Amino acid sequence: MKKTKIIATLGPSSDDPKIMEKLIDAGANVFRINFSHATQEEKDHRIKSLREIEKRRKRPIAILQDLQGPKIRVGVIAEGIELKTGEEIVMTVSGVNKGEIPVQYKGIVGDVNVGDKILLADGRFELKVLSKRHPKIKCKVITGGFLTSKKGINLPTSSISLPALSAKDKEDVAYGLANDVDYIALSFVKSRKDILDLKKIIKKAGKDTKVIAKIERHEAVDNIDEIIEEADAVMVARGDLGIEVSLADVPLLQKDIIKKCNARGKPVIVATQMLDSMVRNPISTRAETSDIANAILDGADAVMLSDETSVGKYPVNAVKAMRRIAMHAEGWSFATNKIIGEDAVKKINSTSEAIGKSAAKLASELKAKVIINATARGKTTGNVARFRPHCPIISVTHTLKVARELELVWGVLPYVLDYKTVREMSRKSTEIARSLNLVKEGDRAVMISGEEVGVEGGTNIIKVKEL
């Protein structure tokens, strides 16, 4: 079975519930709703459809809400502007004259300094700040071209004073919490404070929804350790990150961030243009295949599809391709012992981590076919997964919310199970393993539980069960 999780973004190509079910059958575990683009009707339809499918199939489905964040954009330019390399151009936040670039973010004049770099239209055009005086910034065109309205602006050498949560984001968070999304992805994170600000809103609403920190700003790279520590999961968002830093640095940063997340037991997602050619073509390129495989070999918990499943011509084929690549990469990892696991975790800090490590090691030494874990909040399950056992992890919980959250965690098959004793849990979860053809008579299973059922933090038993 596939252990790496697949995130599929919903959009016009996948809004039909029948397509959603095909994506699940193809290997999708988590569904992303991009709040930068979706209308109210589209958001309502997607969440309602997924919950109906979940209820009918009796299997948890995780929903990831991706916030727009404070994107800085060029204003309206009626006929566009030709930026000529070597010439000067003026950007302004008010009182636009002909030939000037209007900017929607008024704080840009205060944020940039002389000598700073300004990138426009996903980095296609580059300006250098020569001088500034409110409300205008005089720049030199380093790389020119034809600029049109509403293009994005990146400030890779400046510190932006905009908060990570815009007014729109706060409204979207309220909507997401009211509709019980499972993860909220925070865009343009700069530091731990951004995550704490979102967590305060979540807590005030009486929820504990998990927060994913999207790494796409140069400040986030500088503060990566504190961000990983505070976030529940991390996304390497290579689109804007590749504008903020040198493109040549992106693969190296990806490896470094994955390694740090593995060491801390935090799920890590690799995203952006993983199968971009499949937006238009039915098969992937060799380079894309290598990209996905290498992300998995580096230790990614999940890989994400964006345009491929939201607006592409072949959404189901894209998920199937990703699943096939993932399974081949995982198979090579285990066959050659090139796996992330014990070596990635330098220090054990809790009983839960020690149990996770021991269970994974036991399963390996005894060639167990499955690890079965009873969990109240999913913590022990995550600590088993971080050691990348060779066999699947069946995680049983009383709570649908926890089962949904575990859909993002590497190697985990989450199930909502009603049981009152450890013995009953063992019997029912073994039946699940048999129904999935994971075990047969004579096989071994590693069982993890607590002495008392449903007690958070009470996991203290590991045993080997001969089936």
GROMACS .gro file of C-alpha atoms in nm:
model
  467
    1MET     CA    1   0.000   0.000   0.000
    2LYS     CA    2   0.099   0.363  -0.053
    3LYS     CA    3   0.235   0.529   0.261
    4THR     CA    4   0.299   0.881   0.132
    5LYS     CA    5  -0.018   1.090   0.149
    6ILE     CA    6  -0.159   1.276  -0.152
    7ILE     CA    7  -0.332   1.615  -0.128
    8ALA     CA    8  -0.564   1.701  -0.418
    9THR     CA    9  -0.683   2.058  -0.477
   10LEU     CA   10  -1.048   2.093  -0.575
   11GLY     CA   11  -1.162   2.317  -0.859
   12PRO     CA   12  -1.372   2.320  -1.175
   13SER     CA   13  -1.209   1.996  -1.297
   14SER     CA   14  -1.296   1.808  -0.978
   15ASP     CA   15  -1.612   1.971  -0.840
   16ASP     CA   16  -1.831   1.682  -0.952
   17PRO     CA   17  -1.874   1.447  -0.651
   18LYS     CA   18  -1.822   1.152  -0.886
   19ILE     CA   19  -1.477   1.288  -0.973
   20MET     CA   20  -1.404   1.342  -0.602
   21GLU     CA   21  -1.477   0.974  -0.539
   22LYS     CA   22  -1.254   0.875  -0.830
   23LEU     CA   23  -0.974   1.086  -0.679
   24ILE     CA   24  -1.016   0.900  -0.349
   25ASP     CA   25  -1.007   0.564  -0.528
   26ALA     CA   26  -0.695   0.680  -0.715
   27GLY     CA   27  -0.514   0.759  -0.389
   28ALA     CA   28  -0.610   1.107  -0.263
   29ASN     CA   29  -0.614   1.137   0.117
   30VAL     CA   30  -0.664   1.509   0.179
   31PHE     CA   31  -0.863   1.764  -0.021
   32ARG     CA   32  -0.744   2.124  -0.043
   33ILE     CA   33  -0.978   2.417  -0.095
   34ASN     CA   34  -0.794   2.727  -0.214
   35PHE     CA   35  -0.961   3.028  -0.050
   36SER     CA   36  -0.778   3.265  -0.286
   37HIS     CA   37  -1.014   3.173  -0.568
   38ALA     CA   38  -1.319   2.979  -0.449
   39THR     CA   39  -1.657   3.153  -0.439
   40GLN     CA   40  -1.892   3.106  -0.144
   41GLU     CA   41  -2.106   2.865  -0.345
   42GLU     CA   42  -1.801   2.662  -0.450
   43LYS     CA   43  -1.674   2.636  -0.091
   44ASP     CA   44  -2.015   2.526   0.037
   45HIS     CA   45  -2.052   2.268  -0.240
   46ARG     CA   46  -1.705   2.119  -0.194
   47ILE     CA   47  -1.730   2.077   0.182
   48LYS     CA   48  -2.085   1.941   0.167
   49SER     CA   49  -1.993   1.694  -0.110
   50LEU     CA   50  -1.686   1.564   0.076
   51ARG     CA   51  -1.878   1.513   0.400
   52GLU     CA   52  -2.155   1.326   0.216
   53ILE     CA   53  -1.897   1.103   0.047
   54GLU     CA   54  -1.727   1.043   0.382
   55LYS     CA   55  -2.055   0.941   0.543
   56ARG     CA   56  -2.148   0.709   0.257
   57ARG     CA   57  -1.806   0.542   0.235
   58LYS     CA   58  -1.761   0.529   0.615
   59ARG     CA   59  -1.400   0.643   0.580
   60PRO     CA   60  -1.248   0.969   0.710
   61ILE     CA   61  -1.170   1.244   0.457
   62ALA     CA   62  -0.951   1.539   0.558
   63ILE     CA   63  -1.023   1.892   0.435
   64LEU     CA   64  -0.741   2.147   0.412
   65GLN     CA   65  -0.839   2.514   0.403
   66ASP     CA   66  -0.566   2.717   0.230
   67LEU     CA   67  -0.584   3.087   0.321
   68GLN     CA   68  -0.499   3.355   0.066
   69GLY     CA   69  -0.272   3.555   0.294
   70PRO     CA   70  -0.146   3.912   0.245
   71LYS     CA   71  -0.063   3.904  -0.124
   72ILE     CA   72   0.074   4.238  -0.251
   73ARG     CA   73  -0.046   4.328  -0.599
   74VAL     CA   74  -0.014   4.588  -0.870
   75GLY     CA   75  -0.328   4.801  -0.907
   76VAL     CA   76  -0.530   4.854  -1.223
   77ILE     CA   77  -0.328   4.960  -1.530
   78ALA     CA   78  -0.575   5.044  -1.806
   79GLU     CA   79  -0.350   4.967  -2.103
   80GLY     CA   80  -0.049   4.807  -1.936
   81ILE     CA   81   0.306   4.947  -1.905
   82GLU     CA   82   0.618   4.854  -2.100
   83LEU     CA   83   0.905   4.820  -1.851
   84LYS     CA   84   1.227   4.890  -2.042
   85THR     CA   85   1.547   4.741  -1.904
   86GLY     CA   86   1.786   5.011  -1.777
   87GLU     CA   87   1.522   5.283  -1.757
   88GLU     CA   88   1.360   5.432  -1.446
   89ILE     CA   89   1.001   5.374  -1.337
   90VAL     CA   90   0.791   5.508  -1.049
   91MET     CA   91   0.569   5.297  -0.823
   92THR     CA   92   0.302   5.478  -0.622
   93VAL     CA   93   0.038   5.400  -0.360
   94SER     CA   94  -0.176   5.706  -0.448
   95GLY     CA   95  -0.208   5.980  -0.710
   96VAL     CA   96  -0.114   5.767  -1.009
   97ASN     CA   97   0.021   5.950  -1.313
   98LYS     CA   98   0.046   5.801  -1.661
   99GLY     CA   99   0.343   5.566  -1.689
  100GLU     CA  100   0.353   5.493  -1.313
  101ILE     CA  101   0.286   5.157  -1.148
  102PRO     CA  102  -0.003   5.168  -0.897
  103VAL     CA  103   0.042   4.951  -0.585
  104GLN     CA  104  -0.251   4.835  -0.371
  105TYR     CA  105  -0.044   4.799  -0.051
  106LYS     CA  106   0.013   5.141   0.108
  107GLY     CA  107   0.285   5.016   0.343
  108ILE     CA  108   0.528   4.928   0.065
  109VAL     CA  109   0.698   5.270   0.079
  110GLY     CA  110   0.789   5.215   0.443
  111ASP     CA  111   0.890   4.851   0.395
  112VAL     CA  112   1.147   4.893   0.116
  113ASN     CA  113   1.489   5.056   0.136
  114VAL     CA  114   1.724   5.197  -0.127
  115GLY     CA  115   1.894   4.907  -0.303
  116ASP     CA  116   1.612   4.659  -0.233
  117LYS     CA  117   1.485   4.427  -0.504
  118ILE     CA  118   1.120   4.435  -0.617
  119LEU     CA  119   0.990   4.146  -0.826
  120LEU     CA  120   0.670   4.161  -1.032
  121ALA     CA  121   0.449   3.901  -1.202
  122ASP     CA  122   0.588   3.588  -1.031
  123GLY     CA  123   0.945   3.716  -1.065
  124ARG     CA  124   0.939   3.778  -1.441
  125PHE     CA  125   1.024   4.147  -1.398
  126GLU     CA  126   1.283   4.290  -1.158
  127LEU     CA  127   1.319   4.645  -1.024
  128LYS     CA  128   1.581   4.801  -0.796
  129VAL     CA  129   1.484   5.077  -0.550
  130LEU     CA  130   1.673   5.403  -0.620
  131SER     CA  131   1.489   5.635  -0.382
  132LYS     CA  132   1.158   5.671  -0.199
  133ARG     CA  133   0.940   5.948  -0.071
  134HIS     CA  134   0.579   5.884   0.024
  135PRO     CA  135   0.370   5.800  -0.172
  136LYS     CA  136   0.622   5.711  -0.446
  137ILE     CA  137   0.920   5.479  -0.500
  138LYS     CA  138   1.167   5.546  -0.783
  139CYS     CA  139   1.313   5.228  -0.931
  140LYS     CA  140   1.549   5.112  -1.203
  141VAL     CA  141   1.427   4.835  -1.434
  142ILE     CA  142   1.671   4.543  -1.415
  143THR     CA  143   1.460   4.296  -1.614
  144GLY     CA  144   1.182   4.443  -1.823
  145GLY     CA  145   0.870   4.335  -2.006
  146PHE     CA  146   0.504   4.424  -2.048
  147LEU     CA  147   0.326   4.466  -1.713
  148THR     CA  148  -0.051   4.439  -1.678
  149SER     CA  149  -0.301   4.487  -1.394
  150LYS     CA  150  -0.320   4.288  -1.069
  151LYS     CA  151   0.015   4.110  -1.101
  152GLY     CA  152   0.180   3.993  -0.779
  153ILE     CA  153   0.460   4.184  -0.609
  154ASN     CA  154   0.737   4.014  -0.409
  155LEU     CA  155   0.991   4.189  -0.186
  156PRO     CA  156   1.265   3.926  -0.138
  157THR     CA  157   1.510   4.162   0.036
  158SER     CA  158   1.259   4.357   0.246
  159SER     CA  159   1.071   4.284   0.567
  160ILE     CA  160   0.698   4.324   0.506
  161SER     CA  161   0.499   4.480   0.790
  162LEU     CA  162   0.171   4.324   0.676
  163PRO     CA  163   0.032   4.066   0.924
  164ALA     CA  164   0.002   3.709   0.797
  165LEU     CA  165  -0.375   3.722   0.852
  166SER     CA  166  -0.569   3.974   0.645
  167ALA     CA  167  -0.927   4.081   0.719
  168LYS     CA  168  -1.042   3.841   0.446
  169ASP     CA  169  -0.838   3.559   0.601
  170LYS     CA  170  -1.005   3.613   0.939
  171GLU     CA  171  -1.348   3.587   0.778
  172ASP     CA  172  -1.237   3.273   0.596
  173VAL     CA  173  -1.101   3.120   0.918
  174ALA     CA  174  -1.437   3.178   1.088
  175TYR     CA  175  -1.606   3.003   0.795
  176GLY     CA  176  -1.360   2.714   0.805
  177LEU     CA  177  -1.401   2.663   1.179
  178ALA     CA  178  -1.780   2.674   1.150
  179ASN     CA  179  -1.758   2.403   0.884
  180ASP     CA  180  -1.508   2.186   1.076
  181VAL     CA  181  -1.217   2.190   0.833
  182ASP     CA  182  -0.936   1.968   0.955
  183TYR     CA  183  -0.632   2.180   0.867
  184ILE     CA  184  -0.584   2.552   0.806
  185ALA     CA  185  -0.282   2.642   0.593
  186LEU     CA  186  -0.142   2.986   0.682
  187SER     CA  187   0.016   3.166   0.387
  188PHE     CA  188   0.325   3.389   0.395
  189VAL     CA  189   0.427   3.295   0.750
  190LYS     CA  190   0.724   3.497   0.874
  191SER     CA  191   0.767   3.380   1.234
  192ARG     CA  192   0.617   3.189   1.526
  193LYS     CA  193   0.399   3.491   1.607
  194ASP     CA  194   0.197   3.449   1.288
  195ILE     CA  195   0.105   3.093   1.387
  196LEU     CA  196   0.025   3.195   1.744
  197ASP     CA  197  -0.206   3.470   1.615
  198LEU     CA  198  -0.404   3.213   1.416
  199LYS     CA  199  -0.409   2.966   1.705
  200LYS     CA  200  -0.556   3.234   1.932
  201ILE     CA  201  -0.845   3.282   1.690
  202ILE     CA  202  -0.898   2.906   1.673
  203LYS     CA  203  -0.890   2.869   2.051
  204LYS     CA  204  -1.129   3.163   2.101
  205ALA     CA  205  -1.376   2.980   1.876
  206GLY     CA  206  -1.353   2.677   2.103
  207LYS     CA  207  -1.168   2.465   1.847
  208ASP     CA  208  -0.824   2.306   1.818
  209THR     CA  209  -0.796   2.284   1.440
  210LYS     CA  210  -0.445   2.201   1.320
  211VAL     CA  211  -0.233   2.475   1.161
  212ILE     CA  212  -0.004   2.421   0.861
  213ALA     CA  213   0.272   2.680   0.816
  214LYS     CA  214   0.343   2.752   0.449
  215ILE     CA  215   0.710   2.828   0.391
  216GLU     CA  216   0.718   3.081   0.105
  217ARG     CA  217   0.885   3.395   0.249
  218HIS     CA  218   1.257   3.454   0.299
  219GLU     CA  219   1.183   3.549   0.662
  220ALA     CA  220   1.026   3.204   0.712
  221VAL     CA  221   1.350   3.042   0.599
  222ASP     CA  222   1.541   3.252   0.853
  223ASN     CA  223   1.297   3.155   1.131
  224ILE     CA  224   1.236   2.797   1.022
  225ASP     CA  225   1.319   2.628   1.354
  226GLU     CA  226   1.071   2.829   1.562
  227ILE     CA  227   0.806   2.793   1.291
  228ILE     CA  228   0.839   2.413   1.281
  229GLU     CA  229   0.825   2.404   1.660
  230GLU     CA  230   0.497   2.599   1.673
  231ALA     CA  231   0.316   2.461   1.366
  232ASP     CA  232   0.125   2.133   1.359
  233ALA     CA  233   0.254   2.066   1.006
  234VAL     CA  234   0.464   2.244   0.744
  235MET     CA  235   0.421   2.297   0.370
  236VAL     CA  236   0.718   2.369   0.144
  237ALA     CA  237   0.530   2.603  -0.093
  238ARG     CA  238   0.781   2.616  -0.376
  239GLY     CA  239   0.592   2.869  -0.591
  240ASP     CA  240   0.641   3.190  -0.395
  241LEU     CA  241   0.948   3.045  -0.221
  242GLY     CA  242   1.115   3.018  -0.562
  243ILE     CA  243   1.054   3.390  -0.613
  244GLU     CA  244   1.168   3.497  -0.266
  245VAL     CA  245   1.495   3.301  -0.278
  246SER     CA  246   1.721   3.184  -0.559
  247LEU     CA  247   1.562   2.902  -0.759
  248ALA     CA  248   1.885   2.707  -0.719
  249ASP     CA  249   1.837   2.716  -0.341
  250VAL     CA  250   1.483   2.573  -0.344
  251PRO     CA  251   1.580   2.201  -0.370
  252LEU     CA  252   1.835   2.245  -0.092
  253LEU     CA  253   1.589   2.428   0.132
  254GLN     CA  254   1.331   2.158   0.062
  255LYS     CA  255   1.570   1.888   0.181
  256ASP     CA  256   1.667   2.087   0.489
  257ILE     CA  257   1.309   2.168   0.589
  258ILE     CA  258   1.198   1.806   0.542
  259LYS     CA  259   1.488   1.684   0.756
  260LYS     CA  260   1.404   1.930   1.035
  261CYS     CA  261   1.036   1.832   1.028
  262ASN     CA  262   1.123   1.461   1.036
  263ALA     CA  263   1.343   1.520   1.339
  264ARG     CA  264   1.059   1.695   1.524
  265GLY     CA  265   0.787   1.455   1.418
  266LYS     CA  266   0.592   1.721   1.225
  267PRO     CA  267   0.416   1.620   0.901
  268VAL     CA  268   0.575   1.795   0.603
  269ILE     CA  269   0.414   1.858   0.263
  270VAL     CA  270   0.594   1.932  -0.064
  271ALA     CA  271   0.385   2.140  -0.305
  272THR     CA  272   0.379   2.330  -0.637
  273GLN     CA  273   0.423   2.211  -0.996
  274MET     CA  274   0.482   1.848  -0.901
  275LEU     CA  275   0.297   1.724  -1.210
  276ASP     CA  276   0.244   2.054  -1.388
  277SER     CA  277   0.262   1.904  -1.737
  278MET     CA  278  -0.041   1.689  -1.652
  279VAL     CA  279  -0.258   2.000  -1.645
  280ARG     CA  280  -0.250   1.959  -2.024
  281ASN     CA  281  -0.107   1.611  -2.092
  282PRO     CA  282  -0.216   1.261  -1.979
  283ILE     CA  283   0.133   1.153  -1.867
  284SER     CA  284   0.405   1.314  -1.657
  285THR     CA  285   0.754   1.417  -1.764
  286ARG     CA  286   1.067   1.233  -1.651
  287ALA     CA  287   1.173   1.538  -1.449
  288GLU     CA  288   0.841   1.552  -1.263
  289THR     CA  289   0.863   1.182  -1.184
  290SER     CA  290   1.210   1.232  -1.038
  291ASP     CA  291   1.093   1.539  -0.845
  292ILE     CA  292   0.814   1.348  -0.668
  293ALA     CA  293   1.031   1.045  -0.601
  294ASN     CA  294   1.310   1.255  -0.454
  295ALA     CA  295   1.070   1.448  -0.228
  296ILE     CA  296   0.949   1.113  -0.093
  297LEU     CA  297   1.302   0.977  -0.056
  298ASP     CA  298   1.392   1.296   0.134
  299GLY     CA  299   1.116   1.214   0.385
  300ALA     CA  300   0.804   1.407   0.280
  301ASP     CA  301   0.486   1.289   0.452
  302ALA     CA  302   0.267   1.423   0.172
  303VAL     CA  303   0.289   1.556  -0.181
  304MET     CA  304   0.036   1.802  -0.321
  305LEU     CA  305  -0.140   1.857  -0.651
  306SER     CA  306  -0.270   2.207  -0.731
  307ASP     CA  307  -0.368   2.299  -1.089
  308GLU     CA  308  -0.332   1.934  -1.186
  309THR     CA  309  -0.656   1.839  -1.007
  310SER     CA  310  -0.831   2.177  -0.983
  311VAL     CA  311  -0.823   2.300  -1.344
  312GLY     CA  312  -0.629   2.030  -1.530
  313LYS     CA  313  -0.763   1.803  -1.802
  314TYR     CA  314  -0.657   1.481  -1.626
  315PRO     CA  315  -0.722   1.513  -1.249
  316VAL     CA  316  -0.771   1.141  -1.182
  317ASN     CA  317  -0.472   1.041  -1.395
  318ALA     CA  318  -0.257   1.289  -1.203
  319VAL     CA  319  -0.342   1.127  -0.869
  320LYS     CA  320  -0.287   0.780  -1.014
  321ALA     CA  321   0.053   0.887  -1.147
  322MET     CA  322   0.152   1.034  -0.813
  323ARG     CA  323   0.043   0.719  -0.632
  324ARG     CA  324   0.241   0.498  -0.870
  325ILE     CA  325   0.556   0.709  -0.831
  326ALA     CA  326   0.516   0.714  -0.451
  327MET     CA  327   0.483   0.337  -0.424
  328HIS     CA  328   0.791   0.278  -0.639
  329ALA     CA  329   0.996   0.528  -0.436
  330GLU     CA  330   0.883   0.375  -0.107
  331GLY     CA  331   0.960   0.024  -0.232
  332TRP     CA  332   1.313   0.124  -0.327
  333SER     CA  333   1.360   0.295   0.011
  334PHE     CA  334   1.274  -0.015   0.209
  335ALA     CA  335   1.457  -0.253  -0.025
  336THR     CA  336   1.780  -0.054   0.012
  337ASN     CA  337   1.726   0.066   0.370
  338LYS     CA  338   1.742   0.425   0.239
  339ILE     CA  339   1.466   0.538   0.472
  340ILE     CA  340   1.409   0.831   0.703
  341GLY     CA  341   1.356   0.705   1.054
  342GLU     CA  342   1.574   0.641   1.354
  343ASP     CA  343   1.864   0.843   1.214
  344ALA     CA  344   1.644   1.152   1.171
  345VAL     CA  345   1.542   1.161   1.538
  346LYS     CA  346   1.842   1.246   1.751
  347LYS     CA  347   1.670   1.269   2.088
  348ILE     CA  348   1.371   1.105   2.257
  349ASN     CA  349   1.182   1.355   2.472
  350SER     CA  350   0.870   1.173   2.589
  351THR     CA  351   0.716   0.835   2.669
  352SER     CA  352   0.508   0.863   2.352
  353GLU     CA  353   0.820   0.911   2.138
  354ALA     CA  354   0.994   0.618   2.309
  355ILE     CA  355   0.693   0.393   2.247
  356GLY     CA  356   0.677   0.505   1.884
  357LYS     CA  357   1.043   0.424   1.829
  358SER     CA  358   1.016   0.088   2.006
  359ALA     CA  359   0.706  -0.015   1.811
  360ALA     CA  360   0.868   0.066   1.476
  361LYS     CA  361   1.184  -0.123   1.574
  362LEU     CA  362   0.987  -0.424   1.699
  363ALA     CA  363   0.789  -0.437   1.376
  364SER     CA  364   1.111  -0.431   1.175
  365GLU     CA  365   1.295  -0.692   1.382
  366LEU     CA  366   0.999  -0.932   1.395
  367LYS     CA  367   0.882  -0.863   1.039
  368ALA     CA  368   0.537  -0.772   1.165
  369LYS     CA  369   0.278  -0.712   0.893
  370VAL     CA  370   0.100  -0.426   1.069
  371ILE     CA  371   0.123  -0.191   1.366
  372ILE     CA  372  -0.210  -0.131   1.541
  373ASN     CA  373  -0.240   0.176   1.763
  374ALA     CA  374  -0.532   0.287   1.978
  375THR     CA  375  -0.514   0.665   2.013
  376ALA     CA  376  -0.718   0.940   2.175
  377ARG     CA  377  -0.557   1.240   2.001
  378GLY     CA  378  -0.324   1.086   1.743
  379LYS     CA  379  -0.001   1.179   1.918
  380THR     CA  380   0.138   0.828   1.960
  381THR     CA  381   0.041   0.741   1.603
  382GLY     CA  382   0.244   1.037   1.480
  383ASN     CA  383   0.537   0.923   1.689
  384VAL     CA  384   0.523   0.577   1.533
  385ALA     CA  385   0.502   0.721   1.182
  386ARG     CA  386   0.804   0.948   1.231
  387PHE     CA  387   1.023   0.636   1.253
  388ARG     CA  388   0.895   0.518   0.913
  389PRO     CA  389   0.812   0.153   0.990
  390HIS     CA  390   0.810  -0.080   0.690
  391CYS     CA  391   0.453  -0.195   0.761
  392PRO     CA  392   0.121  -0.003   0.762
  393ILE     CA  393  -0.006   0.163   1.079
  394ILE     CA  394  -0.373   0.107   1.157
  395SER     CA  395  -0.476   0.382   1.398
  396VAL     CA  396  -0.810   0.338   1.573
  397THR     CA  397  -0.979   0.620   1.759
  398HIS     CA  398  -1.320   0.701   1.902
  399THR     CA  399  -1.316   1.044   1.736
  400LEU     CA  400  -1.385   1.122   1.370
  401LYS     CA  401  -1.192   1.451   1.402
  402VAL     CA  402  -0.873   1.265   1.501
  403ALA     CA  403  -0.920   1.008   1.225
  404ARG     CA  404  -0.949   1.289   0.969
  405GLU     CA  405  -0.633   1.459   1.098
  406LEU     CA  406  -0.440   1.133   1.070
  407GLU     CA  407  -0.515   1.118   0.696
  408LEU     CA  408  -0.219   1.355   0.652
  409VAL     CA  409   0.026   1.139   0.849
  410TRP     CA  410   0.264   0.908   0.662
  411GLY     CA  411   0.178   0.538   0.657
  412VAL     CA  412  -0.138   0.567   0.868
  413LEU     CA  413  -0.475   0.405   0.796
  414PRO     CA  414  -0.712   0.581   1.039
  415TYR     CA  415  -1.039   0.425   1.153
  416VAL     CA  416  -1.316   0.537   1.386
  417LEU     CA  417  -1.382   0.238   1.612
  418ASP     CA  418  -1.626   0.187   1.895
  419TYR     CA  419  -1.468  -0.020   2.172
  420LYS     CA  420  -1.482  -0.028   2.551
  421THR     CA  421  -1.185  -0.250   2.640
  422VAL     CA  422  -0.834  -0.306   2.509
  423ARG     CA  423  -0.928  -0.665   2.429
  424GLU     CA  424  -1.223  -0.549   2.218
  425MET     CA  425  -1.000  -0.294   2.041
  426SER     CA  426  -0.747  -0.566   1.963
  427ARG     CA  427  -1.010  -0.798   1.819
  428LYS     CA  428  -1.188  -0.536   1.607
  429SER     CA  429  -0.872  -0.375   1.473
  430THR     CA  430  -0.731  -0.715   1.379
  431GLU     CA  431  -1.052  -0.776   1.184
  432ILE     CA  432  -0.988  -0.449   0.998
  433ALA     CA  433  -0.635  -0.562   0.912
  434ARG     CA  434  -0.771  -0.893   0.780
  435SER     CA  435  -1.040  -0.719   0.573
  436LEU     CA  436  -0.765  -0.511   0.408
  437ASN     CA  437  -0.563  -0.827   0.334
  438LEU     CA  438  -0.274  -0.689   0.538
  439VAL     CA  439  -0.247  -0.999   0.758
  440LYS     CA  440  -0.320  -1.371   0.750
  441GLU     CA  441  -0.299  -1.654   1.001
  442GLY     CA  442   0.050  -1.688   1.147
  443ASP     CA  443   0.147  -1.323   1.088
  444ARG     CA  444   0.255  -1.088   1.365
  445ALA     CA  445   0.107  -0.753   1.461
  446VAL     CA  446   0.255  -0.497   1.701
  447MET     CA  447  -0.018  -0.358   1.927
  448ILE     CA  448   0.007  -0.021   2.106
  449SER     CA  449  -0.247   0.093   2.366
  450GLY     CA  450  -0.299   0.218   2.718
  451GLU     CA  451  -0.425   0.028   3.020
  452GLU     CA  452  -0.737   0.244   3.021
  453VAL     CA  453  -0.942   0.315   2.710
  454GLY     CA  454  -0.968   0.670   2.574
  455VAL     CA  455  -0.727   0.835   2.817
  456GLU     CA  456  -0.518   1.104   2.648
  457GLY     CA  457  -0.148   1.051   2.710
  458GLY     CA  458  -0.215   0.709   2.863
  459THR     CA  459  -0.037   0.495   2.603
  460ASN     CA  460   0.201   0.265   2.791
  461ILE     CA  461   0.167  -0.086   2.646
  462ILE     CA  462   0.338  -0.251   2.349
  463LYS     CA  463   0.279  -0.615   2.273
  464VAL     CA  464   0.329  -0.855   1.985
  465LYS     CA  465   0.025  -1.051   1.874
  466GLU     CA  466   0.050  -1.377   1.681
  467LEU     CA  467  -0.250  -1.402   1.452
   0.00000   0.00000   0.00000
